[in-house]
Amino acid sequence: MQRDQTRPVRVGNVTIGGGAPIVVQSMTNTDTRNIEATLRQIRALAEAGCEIVRVAVVNRDAAAALPEIVRHSPIPVVADIHFDHRLALAALEAGVHKLRLNPGNIGAEHKVREVVKAAKDRQVPIRIGVNSGSIAKHLLERLGRTPQAMVESALEHIAILEKLGFEDIVVSLKATDIQMTVAAYEMLSEKVDYPLHLGITEAGTTWFGTIKSACGLGALLSRGIGDTLRVSLTADPVEEVRVAWAILSAMDLRRRGPLFISCPTCGRTEIDLERITAEVEERLKDYPLPITIAIMGCVVNGPGEASHAEIGIAGGKGVGLVFRSGKIVRRVAESELVDAIVQEAQLYLEERN
Amino acid sequence: MQRDQTRPVRVGNVTIGGGAPIVVQSMTNTDTRNIEATLRQIRALAEAGCEIVRVAVVNRDAAAALPEIVRHSPIPVVADIHFDHRLALAALEAGVHKLRLNPGNIGAEHKVREVVKAAKDRQVPIRIGVNSGSIAKHLLERLGRTPQAMVESALEHIAILEKLGFEDIVVSLKATDIQMTVAAYEMLSEKVDYPLHLGITEAGTTWFGTIKSACGLGALLSRGIGDTLRVSLTADPVEEVRVAWAILSAMDLRRRGPLFISCPTCGRTEIDLERITAEVEERLKDYPLPITIAIMGCVVNGPGEASHAEIGIAGGKGVGLVFRSGKIVRRVAESELVDAIVQEAQLYLEERN
């Protein structure tokens, strides 16, 4: 698959677009005024692999918290601004690395001009975020709630920035409807070369939201569309980051954390593969390195079949084998298989660091 | 999205292709010789929404169990056959509704002819299942492990059947690599109008396998490709069916079971939305009717915002509201919100039945 060519946009020390690896983002759900809680969550997100974090800036107090948050955040910070250009100016003053702001929504031209000048002076990009639920009235009347209306809306916001000589732009087009989202991104990606931020708006459950995000992002990524993504879930945002990485791993676009292979169960299977893989996955869910872990159901074909895995176990009745790169390195009691694989993974991590 | 036009194929009382709703399939993981266990699993699958079930027929004893399984199965049964044409004949004799069999793999021409004639006489279709892991040597040598090789392999099997005047065909092209799978299905769908059976081969964990399946199937379904699908997981096959339905719901192609909407949390949110939605989802995971359930975080905007939901709850401090189609119907203690929504869902089900 050929990735869509876009121009690069720098967000702090991270590049979005221009062929850079697809960037994983998330958003805090703390009260931004609570600096300590917000920074704690940002650190947890960064540890889980989040590369850019967005914080809501809903009022002056939230803006006042930004300098401290930006100073201590291990990853670039995006200020999410709606309507109030003074909050955008305060966020820029605070040193944020990107604004999420729709220039058509902040009113009088001089306000837009002021924000855009400040962003340009500081080389801070702006992400335009079109949402199917908040398309401007004149577009809705002319085009209805369609992909065309979403694209037109994005193009209007883009035109405002371009007219002011500002092209440090990222665009997103979020809808709850996947088909609409895909159609909108496809259309826009043919019209502009700004990097695209992907997301499926979903305020449902974690399980269903995960599946829906994977469907929608899989559909887009498989078309070569997307330079950065955020999975939206009604859940701890750390879970959003885990799902985002799993999607990128599944699409073979980026890797982080363990990838499991396990034999399909057969007559020789002597251990409870489902339980063991689930347990190992849970215990290694924050494991940062890409690693392939084989969990095999018998000691006959296990090591051989799993020779392309970095580490693995093959379970048998009473005894299990532990192997590295297909070679058996030790035997453990069957009851210790899960512990053994976690130990091997830690060892692998220590060796690499 | 326009669905790809395919010809209809009848599998018992179910139609695959020809514009019929996309059919959900799964496969038993019991020992087929254990008739009781196999039928128990088939019934559980059917209750979860499985519409066609496949059983492995690895030997004569398994084939001997088929008549009883077919007789008592509430849904059409597919016999999964490899290599041995006598098992295919026995399965047809037993009354199975579809064969999964690659005609190029069963040897001498008279054997193929015999199986195809028996299938034709009984109007039993054949699903050709190409797997990237088992492409014939001459194709691998010429084309490598590529989408082209998978498609060529399918076309060779199809040609064998067509030469014998048999066109009651369904085709699948499974690979572990999503990009390869998408490319192969796209290519084949331009060459033939046989209905396509979708699947992503995945022998990993339930969580990652769910995400990977959703990515791959989302990518295919968003292209209008696919007439039936099976999600493969290292898990209870009932889970495969749940995930399959969630994917179809997410893609807005079919609906079964609850769809949850919940407000994004805000300053007014007074209940633990994540916990409550997760609990309700778990308790209603086998709920058969399509129903939209709103779970709102406050009593101010809850009922209004959720007016397009069949039922809903809005949680507050100490007291919660229950509503139907946006109208408040009763108040319950906050601790009874989950029970209340489950009761409402049952009531809705009883009214509809």
XYZ file of C-alpha atoms in Angstrom:
706
model
C 0.000 0.000 0.000
C 1.233 3.410 -1.010
C 0.728 6.072 1.636
C -0.826 9.273 0.444
C 1.819 11.987 0.010
C 1.374 14.925 2.329
C 3.573 17.784 3.423
C 5.330 17.522 6.782
C 4.120 19.549 9.745
C 6.255 19.881 12.872
C 4.564 19.659 16.269
C 7.303 20.266 18.813
C 9.823 17.495 18.137
C 7.303 15.291 16.315
C 6.599 15.327 12.564
C 3.135 14.657 11.171
C 2.942 13.843 7.470
C 5.607 14.001 4.777
C 6.139 10.245 5.044
C 6.846 10.258 8.794
C 5.547 7.284 10.803
C 1.857 7.671 11.662
C 1.690 9.548 14.964
C -0.420 8.319 17.894
C -2.361 10.993 19.762
C -4.773 11.109 22.648
C -6.516 13.693 24.774
C -6.604 14.152 28.518
C -9.960 13.896 30.257
C -8.836 15.606 33.436
C -9.785 19.140 34.376
C -6.954 21.078 32.706
C -6.908 23.494 35.665
C -5.788 20.560 37.799
C -2.162 20.703 36.697
C -1.001 17.779 38.788
C -3.752 15.393 37.641
C -3.325 16.492 34.017
C 0.440 15.966 34.068
C -0.002 12.588 35.763
C -2.310 11.516 32.961
C -0.015 12.910 30.273
C 2.881 10.898 31.717
C 0.762 7.727 31.752
C -0.257 8.405 28.151
C 3.330 8.974 27.070
C 4.389 5.738 28.726
C 1.686 3.879 26.822
C 3.048 5.278 23.559
C 1.110 8.504 23.104
C 3.252 10.890 21.044
C 1.178 14.085 21.093
C -1.415 14.989 23.699
C -4.345 17.387 23.476
C -5.821 19.243 26.423
C -9.117 21.109 26.524
C -8.765 24.841 27.108
C -12.291 25.898 27.967
C -11.576 29.046 29.968
C -8.900 31.431 31.260
C -8.069 29.284 34.261
C -7.373 26.335 31.989
C -5.194 28.558 29.793
C -3.367 29.731 32.899
C -2.432 26.123 33.689
C -0.819 25.599 30.287
C 2.682 27.035 30.897
C 3.270 24.562 33.711
C 1.747 21.666 31.761
C 3.790 22.427 28.634
C 6.980 22.797 30.680
C 6.668 19.374 32.314
C 4.973 17.349 29.587
C 7.271 14.709 28.056
C 5.399 15.023 24.730
C 4.126 17.964 22.622
C 0.913 19.553 23.860
C -2.035 20.642 21.710
C -4.502 23.231 23.004
C -8.109 22.514 22.097
C -9.836 25.856 21.599
C -13.386 26.707 20.642
C -14.530 30.194 19.651
C -12.476 32.324 22.060
C -9.405 33.772 20.329
C -8.007 35.067 23.642
C -7.639 31.468 24.813
C -5.750 30.681 21.618
C -3.404 33.616 22.205
C -2.863 32.588 25.813
C -2.145 29.008 24.744
C 0.430 30.191 22.196
C 1.964 32.419 24.848
C 2.140 29.356 27.106
C 4.219 27.540 24.494
C 1.800 24.883 23.248
C 3.017 23.000 20.185
C -0.199 22.965 18.193
C -3.647 24.537 18.247
C -6.829 22.692 17.466
C -9.065 25.481 16.313
C -11.419 26.224 13.442
C -10.586 29.715 12.193
C -14.104 30.178 10.814
C -15.520 29.852 14.303
C -13.609 32.540 16.160
C -15.415 35.554 14.785
C -14.133 38.944 13.607
C -11.340 38.970 11.051
C -8.923 40.867 13.264
C -9.173 38.106 15.882
C -8.356 35.441 13.321
C -5.504 37.555 11.993
C -4.081 38.009 15.487
C -4.164 34.285 16.295
C -2.714 33.266 12.951
C 0.108 35.810 13.240
C 0.986 34.577 16.735
C 0.927 30.937 15.581
C 3.093 31.791 12.574
C 5.617 33.711 14.664
C 5.997 30.717 16.929
C 5.870 28.119 14.109
C 2.908 26.468 15.778
C 0.623 24.528 13.407
C -3.150 24.610 13.526
C -5.364 21.566 13.234
C -8.721 22.231 11.633
C -11.238 19.796 13.043
C -14.457 19.399 11.093
C -17.149 17.382 12.822
C -20.241 16.112 11.003
C -22.322 17.236 13.971
C -21.296 20.888 13.688
C -21.253 21.775 10.009
C -22.053 25.442 9.287
C -25.670 26.184 8.448
C -25.070 27.508 4.930
C -23.279 24.275 3.995
C -25.931 22.080 5.587
C -28.599 23.890 3.611
C -26.757 23.554 0.347
C -25.249 20.076 0.741
C -26.971 18.380 3.663
C -25.089 16.358 6.259
C -22.848 14.786 3.604
C -19.173 14.084 3.027
C -19.240 16.971 0.533
C -20.432 19.353 3.245
C -17.657 18.190 5.565
C -15.044 18.677 2.855
C -16.412 22.105 1.898
C -16.330 23.083 5.541
C -12.681 22.050 5.807
C -11.833 23.912 2.611
C -13.452 27.095 3.939
C -11.384 26.972 7.125
C -8.269 26.182 5.090
C -8.952 29.146 2.768
C -9.075 31.522 5.750
C -5.630 30.394 6.870
C -4.122 30.308 3.388
C -5.350 33.832 2.703
C -3.285 34.902 5.698
C -0.261 33.065 4.332
C -0.524 30.266 6.867
C -0.035 26.718 5.602
C 1.125 24.875 8.682
C -2.131 22.955 8.713
C -3.430 19.532 9.753
C -7.052 18.573 9.026
C -9.502 16.117 10.531
C -12.998 15.177 9.357
C -14.775 13.253 12.067
C -18.208 11.682 11.821
C -19.919 8.919 13.739
C -20.766 7.267 10.432
C -17.835 5.309 9.026
C -18.909 5.372 5.389
C -19.326 9.125 5.589
C -15.956 9.524 7.264
C -14.192 7.432 4.633
C -15.878 9.277 1.762
C -14.981 12.660 3.265
C -11.307 11.831 3.859
C -10.981 10.307 0.387
C -12.427 13.433 -1.176
C -10.292 15.827 0.837
C -7.091 13.852 0.328
C -7.510 14.353 -3.409
C -7.872 18.114 -2.999
C -5.171 19.081 -0.514
C -1.782 17.794 0.564
C -2.051 18.827 4.210
C -1.482 15.921 6.589
C -4.665 14.273 7.803
C -5.579 13.511 11.397
C -7.870 10.465 11.582
C -10.594 9.710 14.061
C -14.011 8.160 14.368
C -16.295 9.997 16.762
C -17.677 7.388 19.066
C -19.224 7.866 22.447
C -20.273 4.305 23.117
C -18.763 1.494 25.114
C -15.100 0.592 25.171
C -15.627 -2.756 23.424
C -17.877 -1.487 20.649
C -15.954 1.765 20.309
C -12.751 -0.233 19.855
C -14.314 -2.305 17.083
C -15.854 0.720 15.394
C -12.593 2.663 15.527
C -10.701 -0.302 14.098
C -13.236 -0.663 11.263
C -13.080 3.006 10.360
C -9.368 3.536 10.794
C -8.638 0.229 9.043
C -10.749 1.403 6.105
C -8.840 4.712 5.915
C -5.346 3.398 6.565
C -5.831 0.644 3.965
C -6.372 3.448 1.423
C -3.067 5.051 2.342
C -4.875 7.875 4.123
C -3.785 9.192 7.506
C -0.719 10.812 9.055
C -1.796 10.813 12.689
C -4.682 9.272 14.546
C -6.630 9.412 17.721
C -8.943 6.656 18.879
C -11.880 8.105 20.859
C -13.337 5.897 23.572
C -15.510 6.378 26.636
C -12.618 5.076 28.698
C -9.306 5.946 30.284
C -7.407 7.654 27.437
C -4.527 5.228 28.034
C -6.830 2.612 26.530
C -7.216 4.837 23.449
C -3.460 4.722 22.990
C -3.322 0.928 23.365
C -6.042 0.503 20.757
C -4.333 2.985 18.412
C -1.114 0.978 18.553
C -2.953 -2.286 18.071
C -4.583 -0.844 14.933
C -1.222 0.309 13.558
C 0.290 -3.111 14.367
C -2.641 -4.925 12.770
C -2.238 -2.844 9.612
C 1.501 -3.535 9.676
C 2.231 0.203 9.658
C 3.984 0.495 13.010
C 4.797 -1.836 15.856
C 4.845 -1.368 19.609
C 4.449 -3.981 22.288
C 3.934 -7.705 21.947
C 2.414 -9.430 18.963
C 1.184 -12.903 19.815
C 1.107 -15.924 17.631
C -0.467 -19.095 18.834
C -1.227 -22.323 17.056
C -4.807 -23.063 16.172
C -5.833 -25.639 18.756
C -5.718 -29.229 17.582
C -5.922 -32.709 19.044
C -2.446 -32.303 20.513
C -3.210 -29.088 22.402
C -2.577 -29.763 26.058
C -2.974 -26.322 27.620
C -5.678 -23.686 27.807
C -4.335 -21.419 25.046
C -7.136 -18.877 25.294
C -6.628 -18.297 29.007
C -2.837 -18.235 28.802
C -2.637 -15.850 25.842
C -5.181 -13.545 27.496
C -3.229 -13.587 30.772
C 0.105 -12.897 29.108
C -1.442 -10.136 27.009
C -2.879 -8.472 30.108
C 0.403 -8.670 32.031
C 2.410 -7.269 29.116
C -0.102 -4.640 28.015
C 2.304 -1.791 28.764
C 5.346 -3.512 27.302
C 6.993 -0.945 25.015
C 9.165 -2.962 22.627
C 7.896 -4.671 19.520
C 8.304 -8.367 20.219
C 6.721 -11.473 18.750
C 5.663 -13.980 21.373
C 4.648 -17.495 20.433
C 2.323 -19.418 22.709
C 2.070 -22.957 21.445
C -0.229 -25.714 22.529
C 2.139 -28.675 22.483
C 5.805 -29.515 22.710
C 5.919 -31.365 19.374
C 5.653 -28.602 16.779
C 5.714 -25.604 19.077
C 9.351 -24.530 18.940
C 9.669 -25.216 15.222
C 6.522 -23.413 14.167
C 7.392 -20.455 16.343
C 10.959 -20.050 15.134
C 10.287 -16.528 13.829
C 9.172 -15.402 17.293
C 11.634 -13.720 19.619
C 10.405 -15.731 22.584
C 7.833 -18.373 23.202
C 6.432 -21.137 25.314
C 5.143 -24.551 24.398
C 2.839 -26.071 26.942
C 2.542 -29.725 27.734
C 1.064 -31.869 30.441
C 2.938 -30.994 33.614
C 5.888 -29.410 31.874
C 6.399 -26.494 29.531
C 9.262 -25.414 27.324
C 10.581 -21.888 27.081
C 12.350 -20.893 23.894
C 14.165 -17.976 22.320
C 14.223 -17.635 18.526
C 12.988 -21.200 18.211
C 15.607 -22.717 20.509
C 14.607 -24.322 23.791
C 16.355 -22.585 26.678
C 14.668 -24.115 29.702
C 11.852 -26.202 31.119
C 9.378 -25.018 33.701
C 6.386 -26.482 35.468
C 3.182 -26.047 33.455
C 1.782 -23.781 36.175
C 4.704 -21.389 35.676
C 4.338 -20.866 31.945
C 2.778 -17.416 32.219
C 5.398 -16.212 34.690
C 8.118 -17.648 32.498
C 7.054 -15.770 29.396
C 6.732 -12.508 31.329
C 10.251 -13.039 32.712
C 11.599 -13.745 29.251
C 10.000 -10.560 27.949
C 11.574 -8.533 30.770
C 14.946 -10.113 30.074
C 14.589 -9.226 26.393
C 13.778 -5.650 27.374
C 16.795 -5.383 29.681
C 19.083 -6.758 27.000
C 17.835 -4.194 24.499
C 18.100 -1.197 26.846
C -21.423 2.816 -0.322
C -22.401 0.602 -3.219
C -22.111 -3.100 -2.495
C -20.354 -5.134 -5.098
C -22.851 -7.037 -7.262
C -22.571 -10.784 -6.949
C -24.791 -13.689 -7.879
C -26.895 -15.281 -5.138
C -25.933 -18.665 -3.703
C -28.372 -20.606 -1.536
C -27.060 -22.375 1.555
C -30.041 -24.210 3.017
C -32.543 -21.453 3.753
C -29.907 -18.702 3.742
C -28.828 -16.661 0.715
C -25.260 -15.449 0.298
C -24.710 -12.722 -2.276
C -27.073 -11.237 -4.846
C -27.734 -8.262 -2.599
C -28.823 -10.335 0.415
C -27.824 -9.052 3.869
C -24.253 -9.976 4.744
C -24.363 -13.382 6.425
C -22.610 -14.074 9.749
C -20.804 -17.389 9.997
C -18.712 -19.182 12.539
C -17.094 -22.578 13.043
C -17.396 -25.050 15.875
C -14.251 -25.927 17.807
C -15.650 -29.079 19.340
C -14.704 -32.556 18.237
C -17.285 -33.117 15.488
C -17.582 -36.764 16.574
C -19.010 -35.506 19.853
C -22.486 -34.872 18.483
C -23.947 -33.569 21.725
C -21.165 -31.055 22.389
C -21.171 -29.942 18.766
C -24.935 -29.392 18.697
C -24.781 -27.554 22.018
C -22.212 -25.188 20.554
C -24.167 -24.762 17.327
C -27.263 -23.788 19.341
C -25.253 -21.270 21.359
C -23.842 -19.859 18.121
C -27.281 -19.606 16.535
C -28.609 -17.813 19.604
C -25.773 -15.309 19.358
C -26.743 -14.594 15.746
C -24.665 -17.093 13.775
C -26.507 -17.849 10.533
C -24.364 -20.580 8.991
C -22.028 -22.884 10.895
C -19.021 -24.827 9.681
C -17.807 -28.062 11.222
C -14.498 -29.777 10.600
C -14.781 -33.187 8.957
C -11.349 -34.654 9.432
C -12.164 -38.356 9.259
C -14.875 -40.961 8.702
C -16.084 -40.857 12.281
C -16.646 -37.108 11.997
C -18.510 -37.646 8.733
C -20.618 -40.298 10.438
C -21.730 -37.711 13.009
C -23.006 -35.317 10.323
C -26.508 -36.716 9.676
C -27.465 -36.224 13.314
C -25.818 -32.782 13.472
C -27.508 -31.601 10.270
C -30.895 -32.915 11.415
C -30.840 -31.019 14.714
C -28.929 -27.884 13.763
C -31.119 -24.778 13.750
C -28.909 -23.241 11.017
C -27.337 -24.541 7.784
C -24.217 -26.651 8.234
C -21.031 -26.457 6.170
C -18.645 -29.408 6.039
C -14.982 -28.437 6.066
C -13.115 -30.983 3.957
C -9.459 -31.280 3.061
C -8.097 -33.652 0.430
C -10.335 -36.698 0.999
C -13.159 -36.823 -1.551
C -14.865 -39.682 0.294
C -15.462 -37.364 3.243
C -17.035 -34.849 0.862
C -19.336 -37.521 -0.543
C -20.287 -38.682 2.947
C -20.991 -35.087 3.992
C -23.249 -34.558 0.977
C -24.987 -37.825 1.741
C -25.498 -36.557 5.301
C -27.339 -33.519 3.960
C -24.873 -30.701 4.670
C -25.817 -27.398 3.086
C -22.411 -26.345 1.800
C -18.955 -27.801 1.304
C -15.762 -25.940 2.029
C -13.334 -27.692 -0.259
C -10.677 -26.796 -2.774
C -11.259 -28.958 -5.843
C -7.632 -28.700 -6.887
C -6.577 -30.422 -3.682
C -8.582 -33.628 -3.849
C -6.559 -35.422 -6.466
C -7.609 -37.516 -9.471
C -10.111 -36.016 -11.877
C -12.689 -38.753 -11.367
C -12.789 -37.938 -7.661
C -13.416 -34.260 -8.361
C -16.061 -35.165 -10.925
C -17.816 -37.439 -8.468
C -17.930 -34.819 -5.694
C -19.056 -32.052 -8.025
C -21.816 -34.207 -9.497
C -23.100 -35.128 -6.029
C -23.045 -31.471 -4.947
C -24.840 -30.416 -8.113
C -27.515 -33.085 -7.728
C -28.226 -31.847 -4.229
C -27.878 -28.128 -5.083
C -25.160 -27.804 -2.495
C -22.696 -24.960 -3.114
C -18.949 -25.202 -2.679
C -16.809 -22.599 -0.986
C -13.294 -22.385 -2.331
C -11.004 -21.237 0.456
C -7.616 -19.930 -0.583
C -5.178 -19.312 2.226
C -1.960 -17.349 1.770
C -0.170 -20.029 3.788
C -1.049 -22.854 1.412
C -0.663 -21.518 -2.122
C 0.305 -24.173 -4.657
C 4.004 -24.447 -5.419
C 3.814 -23.563 -9.107
C 2.043 -20.306 -8.240
C 4.441 -19.472 -5.433
C 7.358 -19.972 -7.791
C 5.851 -17.787 -10.475
C 4.215 -15.080 -8.374
C 5.571 -15.356 -4.844
C 3.368 -15.068 -1.774
C 1.376 -12.209 -3.325
C -2.250 -11.190 -3.770
C -1.816 -12.181 -7.428
C -0.847 -15.721 -6.413
C -3.897 -15.962 -4.139
C -6.190 -14.759 -6.891
C -4.626 -17.111 -9.462
C -5.070 -19.955 -7.025
C -8.756 -19.126 -6.602
C -9.204 -18.853 -10.373
C -7.635 -22.284 -10.888
C -10.029 -23.879 -8.417
C -12.945 -21.991 -9.964
C -11.920 -23.162 -13.447
C -12.037 -26.797 -12.337
C -15.616 -26.374 -11.123
C -16.754 -24.311 -14.100
C -15.358 -26.899 -16.505
C -17.690 -29.389 -14.854
C -20.604 -26.984 -15.271
C -20.689 -26.107 -11.585
C -21.153 -22.429 -10.705
C -22.685 -22.590 -7.258
C -19.519 -21.110 -5.808
C -18.433 -18.912 -2.923
C -14.783 -17.844 -2.598
C -12.574 -16.729 0.279
C -9.003 -15.405 0.198
C -7.573 -15.397 3.682
C -4.191 -14.068 4.716
C -2.767 -12.907 8.009
C -1.624 -9.716 6.305
C -4.456 -7.225 5.941
C -2.999 -5.271 3.023
C -2.494 -8.518 1.130
C -6.009 -9.664 1.923
C -7.549 -6.396 0.765
C -5.530 -6.387 -2.452
C -6.474 -9.995 -3.201
C -10.209 -9.512 -2.634
C -10.218 -6.299 -4.664
C -8.526 -8.044 -7.555
C -10.785 -11.092 -7.461
C -13.972 -9.058 -7.119
C -13.141 -7.403 -10.434
C -12.711 -10.755 -12.155
C -15.637 -12.850 -10.921
C -19.160 -12.281 -9.671
C -19.246 -15.173 -7.215
C -20.140 -14.084 -3.709
C -17.157 -13.509 -1.450
C -16.635 -14.921 2.029
C -14.470 -12.584 4.120
C -12.049 -13.445 6.850
C -8.740 -12.443 8.344
C -6.652 -15.354 9.520
C -5.584 -14.539 13.018
C -4.362 -16.868 15.662
C -3.527 -14.331 18.329
C -5.328 -13.104 21.380
C -9.009 -12.248 21.566
C -8.407 -8.523 22.070
C -5.832 -8.087 19.313
C -7.615 -10.531 17.011
C -10.805 -8.516 17.417
C -9.027 -5.304 16.469
C -7.231 -6.908 13.548
C -10.426 -8.484 12.225
C -12.250 -5.171 12.521
C -9.437 -3.368 10.652
C -9.397 -5.913 7.834
C -13.120 -6.458 7.501
C -13.762 -2.721 7.843
C -11.318 -2.122 4.996
C -13.088 -4.675 2.782
C -16.681 -3.841 3.686
C -16.005 -0.131 3.136
C -15.115 -1.037 -0.451
C -18.448 -2.762 -0.954
C -16.744 -6.160 -0.874
C -18.137 -9.116 1.057
C -21.311 -11.209 1.113
C -20.621 -13.278 4.198
C -17.994 -13.144 6.892
C -16.380 -15.100 9.639
C -14.289 -13.536 12.358
C -11.534 -15.947 13.491
C -10.428 -15.688 17.096
C -8.565 -17.858 19.569
C -11.696 -17.847 21.696
C -15.131 -19.343 22.182
C -16.678 -19.101 18.688
C -19.671 -17.326 20.245
C -17.301 -14.395 20.697
C -16.529 -14.536 16.965
C -20.221 -14.048 16.260
C -20.519 -11.118 18.669
C -17.550 -9.409 17.052
C -18.935 -10.090 13.568
C -22.215 -8.401 14.467
C -20.439 -5.493 16.082
C -18.447 -4.982 12.869
C -21.594 -5.051 10.746
C -23.294 -2.627 13.163
C -20.274 -0.335 13.176
C -20.282 -0.282 9.374
C -24.022 0.380 9.415
C -24.629 -2.663 7.243
C -26.733 -4.729 9.646
C -27.887 -4.348 13.210
C -28.321 -6.829 16.024
C -28.284 -6.189 19.739
C -27.851 -2.952 21.617
C -26.065 0.089 20.305
C -25.044 2.422 23.092
C -24.814 6.151 22.996
C -23.464 8.043 25.923
C -22.627 11.666 26.351
C -18.985 12.653 26.434
C -18.322 13.308 30.099
C -18.392 16.948 31.142
C -18.439 18.970 34.329
C -22.028 17.957 34.962
C -21.382 14.214 34.763
C -22.420 12.739 38.088
C -22.093 8.996 37.467
C -19.357 6.622 36.405
C -20.329 6.345 32.735
C -17.521 4.006 31.779
C -18.401 1.460 34.468
C -22.142 1.650 33.865
C -21.956 1.343 30.072
C -19.534 -1.574 30.412
C -21.817 -3.309 32.924
C -24.947 -2.825 30.830
C -23.110 -3.986 27.704
C -21.951 -7.143 29.462
C -25.417 -7.954 30.813
C -27.072 -7.401 27.430
C -24.381 -9.024 25.317
C -26.767 -11.720 24.056
C -29.693 -9.370 23.501
C -31.009 -10.142 20.013
C -32.983 -7.057 18.960
C -31.452 -3.943 17.500
C -32.036 -1.273 20.116
C -30.386 2.046 20.828
C -29.691 2.615 24.495
C -28.676 6.010 25.818
C -26.651 6.235 28.995
C -26.384 9.875 29.995
C -24.288 11.456 32.661
C -26.703 14.017 34.056
C -30.388 14.707 34.351
C -30.211 18.100 32.655
C -29.591 17.291 28.997
C -29.820 13.504 29.180
C -33.391 12.833 28.068
C -33.348 15.498 25.379
C -30.043 14.501 23.827
C -31.073 10.868 23.850
C -34.455 11.333 22.255
C -33.539 9.133 19.291
C -32.783 6.202 21.603
C -35.432 3.594 22.302
C -34.575 3.558 25.992
C -32.161 5.303 28.257
C -31.070 6.331 31.683
C -29.771 9.623 32.980
C -27.806 9.369 36.172
C -27.670 11.950 38.913
C -26.552 12.152 42.482
C -28.718 9.699 44.406
C -31.447 9.474 41.793
C -31.629 8.387 38.178
C -34.210 8.855 35.456
C -35.397 6.121 33.115
C -36.786 7.163 29.781
C -38.336 5.707 26.648
C -37.974 7.571 23.326
C -36.821 10.646 25.197
C -39.705 10.691 27.702
C -39.103 10.146 31.385
C -41.108 7.147 32.594
C -39.801 6.635 36.115
C -37.207 7.475 38.733
C -34.986 4.948 40.444
C -32.250 5.063 43.038
C -28.833 5.705 41.465
C -27.667 2.254 42.577
C -30.455 0.655 40.520
C -29.666 2.311 37.189
C -28.051 -0.750 35.642
C -30.892 -3.029 36.724
C -33.409 -0.512 35.459
C -31.955 -0.358 31.960
C -31.750 -4.152 31.732
C -35.422 -4.369 32.809
C -36.415 -1.785 30.215
C -34.603 -3.747 27.539
C -36.404 -6.951 28.547
C -39.719 -5.130 28.501
C -38.959 -3.815 25.041
C -38.144 -7.350 23.894
C -41.382 -8.749 25.340
C -43.420 -6.032 23.652
C -41.829 -6.797 20.294
C -42.252 -10.581 20.516
